[in-house]
Amino acid sequence: KKFKFILFFRVILNRRELTKKILREIAPGGGYGAGSSHSMPDGFVRVENFSALRDTVLKYGAYPIRI
């Protein structure tokens, strides 16, 4: 829950660093899932923010996690 709103409030550069921090915290042990919940409503989540999250997870989110 503490990571629920990261797509809304931070600038893109900080979003990448925050996404990496979250991966370090939640990924050990396996079974994590990353996404914007169930949808990305127009105007509610900036496309740039979603893209930053997606790109960071694709780059750093594969096991073994090495961040």
PDB file of N, CA, C and O in Angstrom:
ATOM      1  N   LYS A   1       0.803  -1.205   0.000  1.00  0.00           N
ATOM      2  CA  LYS A   1       0.000   0.000   0.000  1.00  0.00           C
ATOM      3  C   LYS A   1       0.843   1.264   0.000  1.00  0.00           C
ATOM      4  O   LYS A   1       0.424   2.268  -0.531  1.00  0.00           O
ATOM      5  N   LYS A   2       2.017   1.237   0.608  1.00  0.00           N
ATOM      6  CA  LYS A   2       2.789   2.468   0.685  1.00  0.00           C
ATOM      7  C   LYS A   2       3.297   2.920  -0.681  1.00  0.00           C
ATOM      8  O   LYS A   2       3.714   4.049  -0.826  1.00  0.00           O
ATOM      9  N   PHE A   3       3.251   2.062  -1.690  1.00  0.00           N
ATOM     10  CA  PHE A   3       3.710   2.422  -3.025  1.00  0.00           C
ATOM     11  C   PHE A   3       2.559   2.709  -3.976  1.00  0.00           C
ATOM     12  O   PHE A   3       2.750   2.874  -5.161  1.00  0.00           O
ATOM     13  N   LYS A   4       1.367   2.771  -3.481  1.00  0.00           N
ATOM     14  CA  LYS A   4       0.167   2.827  -4.303  1.00  0.00           C
ATOM     15  C   LYS A   4       0.118   4.006  -5.273  1.00  0.00           C
ATOM     16  O   LYS A   4      -0.388   3.870  -6.372  1.00  0.00           O
ATOM     17  N   PHE A   5       0.625   5.154  -4.898  1.00  0.00           N
ATOM     18  CA  PHE A   5       0.426   6.361  -5.691  1.00  0.00           C
ATOM     19  C   PHE A   5       1.673   6.855  -6.419  1.00  0.00           C
ATOM     20  O   PHE A   5       1.732   8.006  -6.796  1.00  0.00           O
ATOM     21  N   ILE A   6       2.649   6.014  -6.678  1.00  0.00           N
ATOM     22  CA  ILE A   6       3.882   6.521  -7.278  1.00  0.00           C
ATOM     23  C   ILE A   6       3.700   7.025  -8.704  1.00  0.00           C
ATOM     24  O   ILE A   6       4.500   7.806  -9.172  1.00  0.00           O
ATOM     25  N   LEU A   7       2.688   6.602  -9.408  1.00  0.00           N
ATOM     26  CA  LEU A   7       2.502   7.064 -10.782  1.00  0.00           C
ATOM     27  C   LEU A   7       1.922   8.470 -10.860  1.00  0.00           C
ATOM     28  O   LEU A   7       1.926   9.087 -11.902  1.00  0.00           O
ATOM     29  N   PHE A   8       1.428   9.002  -9.764  1.00  0.00           N
ATOM     30  CA  PHE A   8       0.717  10.266  -9.816  1.00  0.00           C
ATOM     31  C   PHE A   8       1.562  11.481  -9.443  1.00  0.00           C
ATOM     32  O   PHE A   8       1.380  12.540 -10.003  1.00  0.00           O
ATOM     33  N   PHE A   9       2.470  11.368  -8.479  1.00  0.00           N
ATOM     34  CA  PHE A   9       2.987  12.557  -7.820  1.00  0.00           C
ATOM     35  C   PHE A   9       4.445  12.904  -8.048  1.00  0.00           C
ATOM     36  O   PHE A   9       4.868  13.968  -7.647  1.00  0.00           O
ATOM     37  N   ARG A  10       5.246  12.080  -8.632  1.00  0.00           N
ATOM     38  CA  ARG A  10       6.676  12.362  -8.739  1.00  0.00           C
ATOM     39  C   ARG A  10       7.079  12.616 -10.193  1.00  0.00           C
ATOM     40  O   ARG A  10       6.458  12.131 -11.103  1.00  0.00           O
ATOM     41  N   VAL A  11       8.180  13.335 -10.347  1.00  0.00           N
ATOM     42  CA  VAL A  11       8.680  13.584 -11.697  1.00  0.00           C
ATOM     43  C   VAL A  11       9.298  12.295 -12.234  1.00  0.00           C
ATOM     44  O   VAL A  11       9.650  11.400 -11.480  1.00  0.00           O
ATOM     45  N   ILE A  12       9.454  12.217 -13.542  1.00  0.00           N
ATOM     46  CA  ILE A  12       9.867  10.973 -14.196  1.00  0.00           C
ATOM     47  C   ILE A  12      11.219  10.468 -13.699  1.00  0.00           C
ATOM     48  O   ILE A  12      11.372   9.295 -13.409  1.00  0.00           O
ATOM     49  N   LEU A  13      12.206  11.337 -13.567  1.00  0.00           N
ATOM     50  CA  LEU A  13      13.532  10.899 -13.124  1.00  0.00           C
ATOM     51  C   LEU A  13      13.439  10.257 -11.744  1.00  0.00           C
ATOM     52  O   LEU A  13      13.986   9.196 -11.501  1.00  0.00           O
ATOM     53  N   ASN A  14      12.716  10.887 -10.827  1.00  0.00           N
ATOM     54  CA  ASN A  14      12.546  10.318  -9.501  1.00  0.00           C
ATOM     55  C   ASN A  14      11.756   9.017  -9.550  1.00  0.00           C
ATOM     56  O   ASN A  14      11.958   8.131  -8.728  1.00  0.00           O
ATOM     57  N   ARG A  15      10.838   8.891 -10.478  1.00  0.00           N
ATOM     58  CA  ARG A  15      10.024   7.685 -10.601  1.00  0.00           C
ATOM     59  C   ARG A  15      10.896   6.472 -10.896  1.00  0.00           C
ATOM     60  O   ARG A  15      10.679   5.394 -10.377  1.00  0.00           O
ATOM     61  N   ARG A  16      11.886   6.638 -11.759  1.00  0.00           N
ATOM     62  CA  ARG A  16      12.782   5.512 -12.067  1.00  0.00           C
ATOM     63  C   ARG A  16      13.539   5.063 -10.829  1.00  0.00           C
ATOM     64  O   ARG A  16      13.655   3.880 -10.549  1.00  0.00           O
ATOM     65  N   GLU A  17      14.069   6.032 -10.072  1.00  0.00           N
ATOM     66  CA  GLU A  17      14.801   5.693  -8.855  1.00  0.00           C
ATOM     67  C   GLU A  17      13.870   5.066  -7.815  1.00  0.00           C
ATOM     68  O   GLU A  17      14.246   4.108  -7.144  1.00  0.00           O
ATOM     69  N   LEU A  18      12.668   5.583  -7.681  1.00  0.00           N
ATOM     70  CA  LEU A  18      11.708   5.029  -6.732  1.00  0.00           C
ATOM     71  C   LEU A  18      11.291   3.617  -7.141  1.00  0.00           C
ATOM     72  O   LEU A  18      11.170   2.722  -6.292  1.00  0.00           O
ATOM     73  N   THR A  19      11.114   3.385  -8.430  1.00  0.00           N
ATOM     74  CA  THR A  19      10.756   2.047  -8.901  1.00  0.00           C
ATOM     75  C   THR A  19      11.872   1.057  -8.578  1.00  0.00           C
ATOM     76  O   THR A  19      11.609  -0.062  -8.128  1.00  0.00           O
ATOM     77  N   LYS A  20      13.119   1.456  -8.763  1.00  0.00           N
ATOM     78  CA  LYS A  20      14.246   0.583  -8.420  1.00  0.00           C
ATOM     79  C   LYS A  20      14.271   0.300  -6.916  1.00  0.00           C
ATOM     80  O   LYS A  20      14.508  -0.832  -6.496  1.00  0.00           O
ATOM     81  N   LYS A  21      14.004   1.303  -6.118  1.00  0.00           N
ATOM     82  CA  LYS A  21      13.952   1.129  -4.659  1.00  0.00           C
ATOM     83  C   LYS A  21      12.856   0.129  -4.291  1.00  0.00           C
ATOM     84  O   LYS A  21      13.066  -0.768  -3.466  1.00  0.00           O
ATOM     85  N   ILE A  22      11.703   0.258  -4.902  1.00  0.00           N
ATOM     86  CA  ILE A  22      10.593  -0.649  -4.613  1.00  0.00           C
ATOM     87  C   ILE A  22      10.949  -2.076  -5.024  1.00  0.00           C
ATOM     88  O   ILE A  22      10.685  -3.027  -4.286  1.00  0.00           O
ATOM     89  N   LEU A  23      11.573  -2.242  -6.184  1.00  0.00           N
ATOM     90  CA  LEU A  23      11.983  -3.578  -6.616  1.00  0.00           C
ATOM     91  C   LEU A  23      12.932  -4.213  -5.605  1.00  0.00           C
ATOM     92  O   LEU A  23      12.817  -5.398  -5.294  1.00  0.00           O
ATOM     93  N   ARG A  24      13.884  -3.422  -5.088  1.00  0.00           N
ATOM     94  CA  ARG A  24      14.810  -3.951  -4.081  1.00  0.00           C
ATOM     95  C   ARG A  24      14.061  -4.424  -2.835  1.00  0.00           C
ATOM     96  O   ARG A  24      14.456  -5.400  -2.207  1.00  0.00           O
ATOM     97  N   GLU A  25      12.986  -3.725  -2.481  1.00  0.00           N
ATOM     98  CA  GLU A  25      12.244  -4.054  -1.266  1.00  0.00           C
ATOM     99  C   GLU A  25      11.279  -5.219  -1.442  1.00  0.00           C
ATOM    100  O   GLU A  25      11.115  -6.033  -0.530  1.00  0.00           O
ATOM    101  N   ILE A  26      10.607  -5.308  -2.583  1.00  0.00           N
ATOM    102  CA  ILE A  26       9.540  -6.306  -2.715  1.00  0.00           C
ATOM    103  C   ILE A  26       9.930  -7.549  -3.503  1.00  0.00           C
ATOM    104  O   ILE A  26       9.260  -8.571  -3.385  1.00  0.00           O
ATOM    105  N   ALA A  27      10.984  -7.496  -4.294  1.00  0.00           N
ATOM    106  CA  ALA A  27      11.296  -8.607  -5.187  1.00  0.00           C
ATOM    107  C   ALA A  27      11.930  -9.817  -4.505  1.00  0.00           C
ATOM    108  O   ALA A  27      11.691 -10.933  -4.947  1.00  0.00           O
ATOM    109  N   PRO A  28      12.742  -9.653  -3.448  1.00  0.00           N
ATOM    110  CA  PRO A  28      13.361 -10.836  -2.848  1.00  0.00           C
ATOM    111  C   PRO A  28      12.314 -11.878  -2.446  1.00  0.00           C
ATOM    112  O   PRO A  28      11.271 -11.551  -1.890  1.00  0.00           O
ATOM    113  N   GLY A  29      12.597 -13.112  -2.802  1.00  0.00           N
ATOM    114  CA  GLY A  29      11.680 -14.191  -2.483  1.00  0.00           C
ATOM    115  C   GLY A  29      10.708 -14.521  -3.601  1.00  0.00           C
ATOM    116  O   GLY A  29      10.024 -15.531  -3.576  1.00  0.00           O
ATOM    117  N   GLY A  30      10.645 -13.650  -4.599  1.00  0.00           N
ATOM    118  CA  GLY A  30       9.800 -13.923  -5.757  1.00  0.00           C
ATOM    119  C   GLY A  30       8.343 -13.571  -5.547  1.00  0.00           C
ATOM    120  O   GLY A  30       7.903 -13.227  -4.458  1.00  0.00           O
ATOM    121  N   GLY A  31       7.604 -13.606  -6.634  1.00  0.00           N
ATOM    122  CA  GLY A  31       6.168 -13.426  -6.585  1.00  0.00           C
ATOM    123  C   GLY A  31       5.659 -11.999  -6.614  1.00  0.00           C
ATOM    124  O   GLY A  31       4.504 -11.768  -6.298  1.00  0.00           O
ATOM    125  N   TYR A  32       6.473 -11.037  -6.979  1.00  0.00           N
ATOM    126  CA  TYR A  32       5.973  -9.668  -7.036  1.00  0.00           C
ATOM    127  C   TYR A  32       5.310  -9.407  -8.381  1.00  0.00           C
ATOM    128  O   TYR A  32       5.545 -10.107  -9.355  1.00  0.00           O
ATOM    129  N   GLY A  33       4.466  -8.407  -8.424  1.00  0.00           N
ATOM    130  CA  GLY A  33       3.845  -7.972  -9.666  1.00  0.00           C
ATOM    131  C   GLY A  33       3.905  -6.463  -9.739  1.00  0.00           C
ATOM    132  O   GLY A  33       3.689  -5.782  -8.742  1.00  0.00           O
ATOM    133  N   ALA A  34       4.227  -5.927 -10.890  1.00  0.00           N
ATOM    134  CA  ALA A  34       4.335  -4.477 -11.047  1.00  0.00           C
ATOM    135  C   ALA A  34       3.356  -4.012 -12.111  1.00  0.00           C
ATOM    136  O   ALA A  34       3.207  -4.651 -13.146  1.00  0.00           O
ATOM    137  N   GLY A  35       2.684  -2.902 -11.858  1.00  0.00           N
ATOM    138  CA  GLY A  35       1.751  -2.366 -12.832  1.00  0.00           C
ATOM    139  C   GLY A  35       1.015  -1.163 -12.295  1.00  0.00           C
ATOM    140  O   GLY A  35       1.273  -0.701 -11.193  1.00  0.00           O
ATOM    141  N   SER A  36       0.099  -0.676 -13.072  1.00  0.00           N
ATOM    142  CA  SER A  36      -0.656   0.521 -12.691  1.00  0.00           C
ATOM    143  C   SER A  36      -2.010   0.148 -12.115  1.00  0.00           C
ATOM    144  O   SER A  36      -2.972   0.878 -12.262  1.00  0.00           O
ATOM    145  N   SER A  37      -2.130  -0.968 -11.493  1.00  0.00           N
ATOM    146  CA  SER A  37      -3.336  -1.601 -10.972  1.00  0.00           C
ATOM    147  C   SER A  37      -4.028  -2.293 -12.137  1.00  0.00           C
ATOM    148  O   SER A  37      -3.382  -2.982 -12.911  1.00  0.00           O
ATOM    149  N   HIS A  38      -5.304  -2.090 -12.343  1.00  0.00           N
ATOM    150  CA  HIS A  38      -6.009  -2.829 -13.387  1.00  0.00           C
ATOM    151  C   HIS A  38      -6.188  -2.033 -14.678  1.00  0.00           C
ATOM    152  O   HIS A  38      -6.571  -2.587 -15.689  1.00  0.00           O
ATOM    153  N   SER A  39      -5.938  -0.732 -14.643  1.00  0.00           N
ATOM    154  CA  SER A  39      -6.131   0.067 -15.850  1.00  0.00           C
ATOM    155  C   SER A  39      -5.320   1.350 -15.759  1.00  0.00           C
ATOM    156  O   SER A  39      -4.746   1.658 -14.733  1.00  0.00           O
ATOM    157  N   MET A  40      -5.318   2.095 -16.842  1.00  0.00           N
ATOM    158  CA  MET A  40      -4.626   3.375 -16.883  1.00  0.00           C
ATOM    159  C   MET A  40      -5.597   4.397 -17.465  1.00  0.00           C
ATOM    160  O   MET A  40      -5.535   4.710 -18.646  1.00  0.00           O
ATOM    161  N   PRO A  41      -6.521   4.906 -16.657  1.00  0.00           N
ATOM    162  CA  PRO A  41      -7.531   5.827 -17.174  1.00  0.00           C
ATOM    163  C   PRO A  41      -6.924   7.086 -17.788  1.00  0.00           C
ATOM    164  O   PRO A  41      -5.965   7.634 -17.250  1.00  0.00           O
ATOM    165  N   ASP A  42      -7.481   7.509 -18.900  1.00  0.00           N
ATOM    166  CA  ASP A  42      -7.010   8.705 -19.584  1.00  0.00           C
ATOM    167  C   ASP A  42      -7.085   9.914 -18.653  1.00  0.00           C
ATOM    168  O   ASP A  42      -8.115  10.187 -18.052  1.00  0.00           O
ATOM    169  N   GLY A  43      -5.972  10.623 -18.533  1.00  0.00           N
ATOM    170  CA  GLY A  43      -5.927  11.822 -17.714  1.00  0.00           C
ATOM    171  C   GLY A  43      -5.634  11.570 -16.250  1.00  0.00           C
ATOM    172  O   GLY A  43      -5.329  12.494 -15.510  1.00  0.00           O
ATOM    173  N   PHE A  44      -5.716  10.333 -15.795  1.00  0.00           N
ATOM    174  CA  PHE A  44      -5.498  10.028 -14.388  1.00  0.00           C
ATOM    175  C   PHE A  44      -4.040   9.673 -14.118  1.00  0.00           C
ATOM    176  O   PHE A  44      -3.484  10.022 -13.091  1.00  0.00           O
ATOM    177  N   VAL A  45      -3.426   8.974 -15.048  1.00  0.00           N
ATOM    178  CA  VAL A  45      -2.014   8.610 -14.963  1.00  0.00           C
ATOM    179  C   VAL A  45      -1.329   9.140 -16.207  1.00  0.00           C
ATOM    180  O   VAL A  45      -1.758   8.857 -17.324  1.00  0.00           O
ATOM    181  N   ARG A  46      -0.281   9.918 -16.005  1.00  0.00           N
ATOM    182  CA  ARG A  46       0.459  10.443 -17.161  1.00  0.00           C
ATOM    183  C   ARG A  46       1.167   9.302 -17.886  1.00  0.00           C
ATOM    184  O   ARG A  46       1.790   8.444 -17.264  1.00  0.00           O
ATOM    185  N   VAL A  47       1.080   9.290 -19.191  1.00  0.00           N
ATOM    186  CA  VAL A  47       1.712   8.248 -19.999  1.00  0.00           C
ATOM    187  C   VAL A  47       3.218   8.203 -19.738  1.00  0.00           C
ATOM    188  O   VAL A  47       3.815   7.128 -19.651  1.00  0.00           O
ATOM    189  N   GLU A  48       3.836   9.353 -19.568  1.00  0.00           N
ATOM    190  CA  GLU A  48       5.281   9.409 -19.307  1.00  0.00           C
ATOM    191  C   GLU A  48       5.626   8.694 -18.008  1.00  0.00           C
ATOM    192  O   GLU A  48       6.647   8.020 -17.906  1.00  0.00           O
ATOM    193  N   ASN A  49       4.778   8.850 -17.000  1.00  0.00           N
ATOM    194  CA  ASN A  49       5.033   8.193 -15.717  1.00  0.00           C
ATOM    195  C   ASN A  49       4.871   6.681 -15.839  1.00  0.00           C
ATOM    196  O   ASN A  49       5.683   5.915 -15.326  1.00  0.00           O
ATOM    197  N   PHE A  50       3.819   6.246 -16.521  1.00  0.00           N
ATOM    198  CA  PHE A  50       3.614   4.818 -16.716  1.00  0.00           C
ATOM    199  C   PHE A  50       4.770   4.218 -17.517  1.00  0.00           C
ATOM    200  O   PHE A  50       5.272   3.150 -17.193  1.00  0.00           O
ATOM    201  N   SER A  51       5.214   4.923 -18.542  1.00  0.00           N
ATOM    202  CA  SER A  51       6.325   4.437 -19.369  1.00  0.00           C
ATOM    203  C   SER A  51       7.609   4.325 -18.556  1.00  0.00           C
ATOM    204  O   SER A  51       8.374   3.369 -18.723  1.00  0.00           O
ATOM    205  N   ALA A  52       7.851   5.288 -17.678  1.00  0.00           N
ATOM    206  CA  ALA A  52       9.046   5.239 -16.829  1.00  0.00           C
ATOM    207  C   ALA A  52       8.994   4.028 -15.907  1.00  0.00           C
ATOM    208  O   ALA A  52       9.991   3.314 -15.745  1.00  0.00           O
ATOM    209  N   LEU A  53       7.841   3.761 -15.310  1.00  0.00           N
ATOM    210  CA  LEU A  53       7.675   2.588 -14.454  1.00  0.00           C
ATOM    211  C   LEU A  53       7.899   1.310 -15.260  1.00  0.00           C
ATOM    212  O   LEU A  53       8.679   0.443 -14.872  1.00  0.00           O
ATOM    213  N   ARG A  54       7.238   1.210 -16.404  1.00  0.00           N
ATOM    214  CA  ARG A  54       7.342   0.016 -17.247  1.00  0.00           C
ATOM    215  C   ARG A  54       8.775  -0.228 -17.701  1.00  0.00           C
ATOM    216  O   ARG A  54       9.291  -1.343 -17.583  1.00  0.00           O
ATOM    217  N   ASP A  55       9.428   0.797 -18.214  1.00  0.00           N
ATOM    218  CA  ASP A  55      10.798   0.651 -18.709  1.00  0.00           C
ATOM    219  C   ASP A  55      11.758   0.221 -17.598  1.00  0.00           C
ATOM    220  O   ASP A  55      12.637  -0.613 -17.811  1.00  0.00           O
ATOM    221  N   THR A  56      11.579   0.786 -16.419  1.00  0.00           N
ATOM    222  CA  THR A  56      12.448   0.446 -15.291  1.00  0.00           C
ATOM    223  C   THR A  56      12.235  -0.994 -14.848  1.00  0.00           C
ATOM    224  O   THR A  56      13.198  -1.727 -14.599  1.00  0.00           O
ATOM    225  N   VAL A  57      10.977  -1.428 -14.778  1.00  0.00           N
ATOM    226  CA  VAL A  57      10.694  -2.815 -14.390  1.00  0.00           C
ATOM    227  C   VAL A  57      11.237  -3.779 -15.441  1.00  0.00           C
ATOM    228  O   VAL A  57      11.835  -4.805 -15.097  1.00  0.00           O
ATOM    229  N   LEU A  58      11.087  -3.457 -16.703  1.00  0.00           N
ATOM    230  CA  LEU A  58      11.621  -4.335 -17.753  1.00  0.00           C
ATOM    231  C   LEU A  58      13.147  -4.425 -17.695  1.00  0.00           C
ATOM    232  O   LEU A  58      13.723  -5.488 -17.929  1.00  0.00           O
ATOM    233  N   LYS A  59      13.794  -3.325 -17.364  1.00  0.00           N
ATOM    234  CA  LYS A  59      15.261  -3.310 -17.317  1.00  0.00           C
ATOM    235  C   LYS A  59      15.813  -3.982 -16.064  1.00  0.00           C
ATOM    236  O   LYS A  59      16.790  -4.713 -16.128  1.00  0.00           O
ATOM    237  N   TYR A  60      15.188  -3.753 -14.900  1.00  0.00           N
ATOM    238  CA  TYR A  60      15.753  -4.209 -13.632  1.00  0.00           C
ATOM    239  C   TYR A  60      14.932  -5.276 -12.922  1.00  0.00           C
ATOM    240  O   TYR A  60      15.377  -5.821 -11.915  1.00  0.00           O
ATOM    241  N   GLY A  61      13.744  -5.591 -13.403  1.00  0.00           N
ATOM    242  CA  GLY A  61      12.833  -6.431 -12.639  1.00  0.00           C
ATOM    243  C   GLY A  61      12.909  -7.925 -12.876  1.00  0.00           C
ATOM    244  O   GLY A  61      12.146  -8.671 -12.296  1.00  0.00           O
ATOM    245  N   ALA A  62      13.815  -8.379 -13.732  1.00  0.00           N
ATOM    246  CA  ALA A  62      13.933  -9.821 -13.979  1.00  0.00           C
ATOM    247  C   ALA A  62      14.822 -10.460 -12.921  1.00  0.00           C
ATOM    248  O   ALA A  62      15.792  -9.854 -12.455  1.00  0.00           O
ATOM    249  N   TYR A  63      14.484 -11.690 -12.544  1.00  0.00           N
ATOM    250  CA  TYR A  63      15.295 -12.413 -11.567  1.00  0.00           C
ATOM    251  C   TYR A  63      16.531 -12.986 -12.226  1.00  0.00           C
ATOM    252  O   TYR A  63      16.477 -13.379 -13.374  1.00  0.00           O
ATOM    253  N   PRO A  64      17.660 -13.024 -11.562  1.00  0.00           N
ATOM    254  CA  PRO A  64      17.871 -12.484 -10.226  1.00  0.00           C
ATOM    255  C   PRO A  64      17.933 -10.956 -10.250  1.00  0.00           C
ATOM    256  O   PRO A  64      18.503 -10.377 -11.170  1.00  0.00           O
ATOM    257  N   ILE A  65      17.324 -10.324  -9.269  1.00  0.00           N
ATOM    258  CA  ILE A  65      17.291  -8.856  -9.176  1.00  0.00           C
ATOM    259  C   ILE A  65      18.697  -8.369  -8.868  1.00  0.00           C
ATOM    260  O   ILE A  65      19.310  -8.772  -7.889  1.00  0.00           O
ATOM    261  N   ARG A  66      19.192  -7.482  -9.718  1.00  0.00           N
ATOM    262  CA  ARG A  66      20.541  -6.906  -9.532  1.00  0.00           C
ATOM    263  C   ARG A  66      20.469  -5.402  -9.709  1.00  0.00           C
ATOM    264  O   ARG A  66      20.692  -4.891 -10.802  1.00  0.00           O
ATOM    265  N   ILE A  67      20.118  -4.732  -8.648  1.00  0.00           N
ATOM    266  CA  ILE A  67      20.020  -3.266  -8.698  1.00  0.00           C
ATOM    267  C   ILE A  67      21.054  -2.685  -7.769  1.00  0.00           C
ATOM    268  O   ILE A  67      21.179  -3.087  -6.654  1.00  0.00           O
TER     269      ILE A  67
END
